[in-house]
Phi, psi and omega in degrees: 000144180293333182290340183262007183263139177283157180298149180291133181262159176295335179294333180289342181225031187297321179299317179293322177297315182297318180298319183289341175264320183292328182300306179293325178297317180294320178297316180298315180295320180297317180295321178294318178299320178297314179298316180297318181294326183278314190268330184260080178285333178228103185293334182290334182264352183267098176210150182234156176259126182207188179295337180291329182253026184287331183273331184206134177249115186285137175232156183293338181279348180289151176285166180297321179294318178297320178296319180294314179296318178295319177295323178295318177296316177300317181294319179296319179296315182295316179296322178297317178296316179298319180297314180297316180297320180295319177296325176296319177297321177298317179297316179295321178292323177295324178277007177064037174270052186293321181296319178296318180296320179294320177295322178295316178296320179295317178296319178298318178297320179296320178296317180297312183289320185280310186270305178297313179297320179296321179292322177294320178296321176298321177296320179292320178298318178293324181294316186258004178055051180280125179281115179206141179274160186294325181295312179299318181298315181293320180295314180296317181295318179297314179296321178298317181291316181295315178298323178297317178297316179295323181292324183282325188249010174241124186287343184277353179283148179304139185296329179294322178293316178299314180297321180296316180293324177297319177296319179296317178299315177299320179296316182295314180294319181297321180297318180292330175291331179290346179278356177289160177301152189299309183296320179297321181297312184291317178293324178295320178299315179295319180296320179290327176296318177292321177297318179299320179298314181288321185293334182264322189267329181290145180300331180256016178295137184297321179292323177294317178298321181295317181289322178299319177297317181296317182289321180296327179267355182060046181235160176278146177285128178285081183210167177274105184231131176274128180242118176282154178292135182293149178278126180250127181254128180260119179257145185297320181282319184288322182292331178293336178262009178081015181243141184245133174283122181226133177290128182228172192246307185211162178268130175287128186277343182245052179286131183288157179295329179295319179297316180294322178297319179296319179294320180297316181291323180294315180293321180295319181293320183287326183261351181056037180230133177279116183241142180295151184301310183290322179298320180296317180296317180294318180295320179297323181286317184295318187269359180069024181255133175225144172291142190303328180283347183237061185284355183285336178285136189210174184220171180302155189287311186240358184293146174289178183299126185272147171272176179297321179295319179296324179295319178292324178294323179294324178294331180269003181293167182295148181294333182295315181292327178291321182289331183286336180290144179101350178286118180099346179228138177282169181295339177268004179096001182280135176285134180247140179228126181297147182292337175298326177294317175304314187296310187280335167300314183290326176299319182297310181288331177294318176293323176295326180293340177287345179263291172197171185281344176296318177291330177298313179299316181296315181293323178298313180297323179294317179295317180296318178297317179296322179292321176297318177297319179297319179294322178293321176295324176299321180290325185278319187263341176053043180215178182300125179226117176291143185268348184279315193305307185296311182294317181293317180297316178295319180296315178295318179298315180294326178297313181295314181295323180294316181290323185273327187243304188295318181297316179299318180295314183293319180297316180295322178294321180290320180294329179263014177058027173285321175216144182204000000 
C-alpha cells in the first residue's frame, strides 16, 4: 500500500543526483581547461590587475615568502569585500528590494556575457584568424548577451537553455580568475573555501542569514544558482492513482488555500474518493506524495513516515531548524548549486592546466570526489552545507602531491622505460 511506504530519500537516488550535478560542473571545468590551453601559452605573462591584486602585485623577482604574504593580503582584502557586499545584499533583501537585486544580477550577467565573453571571443578570433566584420560581431554578441539574461531570469525559458547559459557564465568568470598571479590564485581558493564554511555554518554568516530570510518568506534567493532537475520516482501503486513519489525537502508553511484545494480535487478525481481538505494535505506531506502539478508541497528529506503527533511536534519545533531546511535543495526536490562553486572549481583545474594535464586529471578527480562527499553529507545531515571546502581542499592537496611526488615518479618511470 502506498500509505505504508516511507518517503523517498536522496540516498535512494544518490547516483542520479550526483550525475545531474557533476555533468554541468565537469562541462564548465572542461571548457575552462580548453580556453586556458588555447589562450594562455605562457602562464607567467598572463596576469590581470583587479580588486584581487589591490594589496600586492606579484612579480617574478619576489621571493616565495614575499609572494605568499602578498597573496595572503590580497585574499584577506578580497574576502573582506565579498563579506561586506554579501551583508549589503542581505540588508537589501531584508528591506524587500528584490526587484533592485534582480536588476543588479541581470546587469551583472549582461556584463559577463557581453564584455567578458566578447573579449574572450575576440582573443579566439585573433588566435584562429576568423574572418568576421565588426558589425556582425557586435550584433551576434548583443543578441547572445540579451538572450542569456532573459534565459537566466525568466522562468518560462526552457530549463536546458537556462542551465547552458549558467555554465557559460561560470566558464567566463572562471577563465578571468585564472589570469591572476599563481600564488594569489591558490591562497584565494583556500581563503574562499574557509569563508564559504563560515558564511553558511555560523549563526551570523551572511549566506545563512540570506537563506533564512528567503525560507521564512517563502521566496527565491535573487542569485545565480544552478538547479538540477529533481529526481522523480514512479511507484507502481502510486502511479496507478495518478500520484508520483518525489523526493522533497521541506514543507512550505504558507501554502495558499487555492493550492490545497487544487491538490484535494486532483487526488479526489484520480482516486474517486471524497477526502477532507486537511486530511489530504496532511497525507500528501506525510507520505512524500505530491500530485505532479503541485510539486511545491513537500516533506522532510530522510524522516520516516510521521504520525499525527509527530506532525504537530514538527510544527512546534524551533524556527531555526525549520529555516535551515531547504538549503541546497529546491522546493521541488531539485539540488541547487551556487554558480560560485562552478567558478572556483573551474579556476582550480584551469590553474592546474597551466602546469600540465597530469595535475588537471588529479585535481578534477579530487573535486568530483569532494562534491560527491558533500552531497552524501547533505543527505545525511539535512542542513546547510557549503560546497567549496571539501572539494577545494582535496583539489589543492592533490595538486601539491601531484607536482611534488607523482610527477617525479612518473617521469623517472618513463625515463627508465618502466612505463611509457
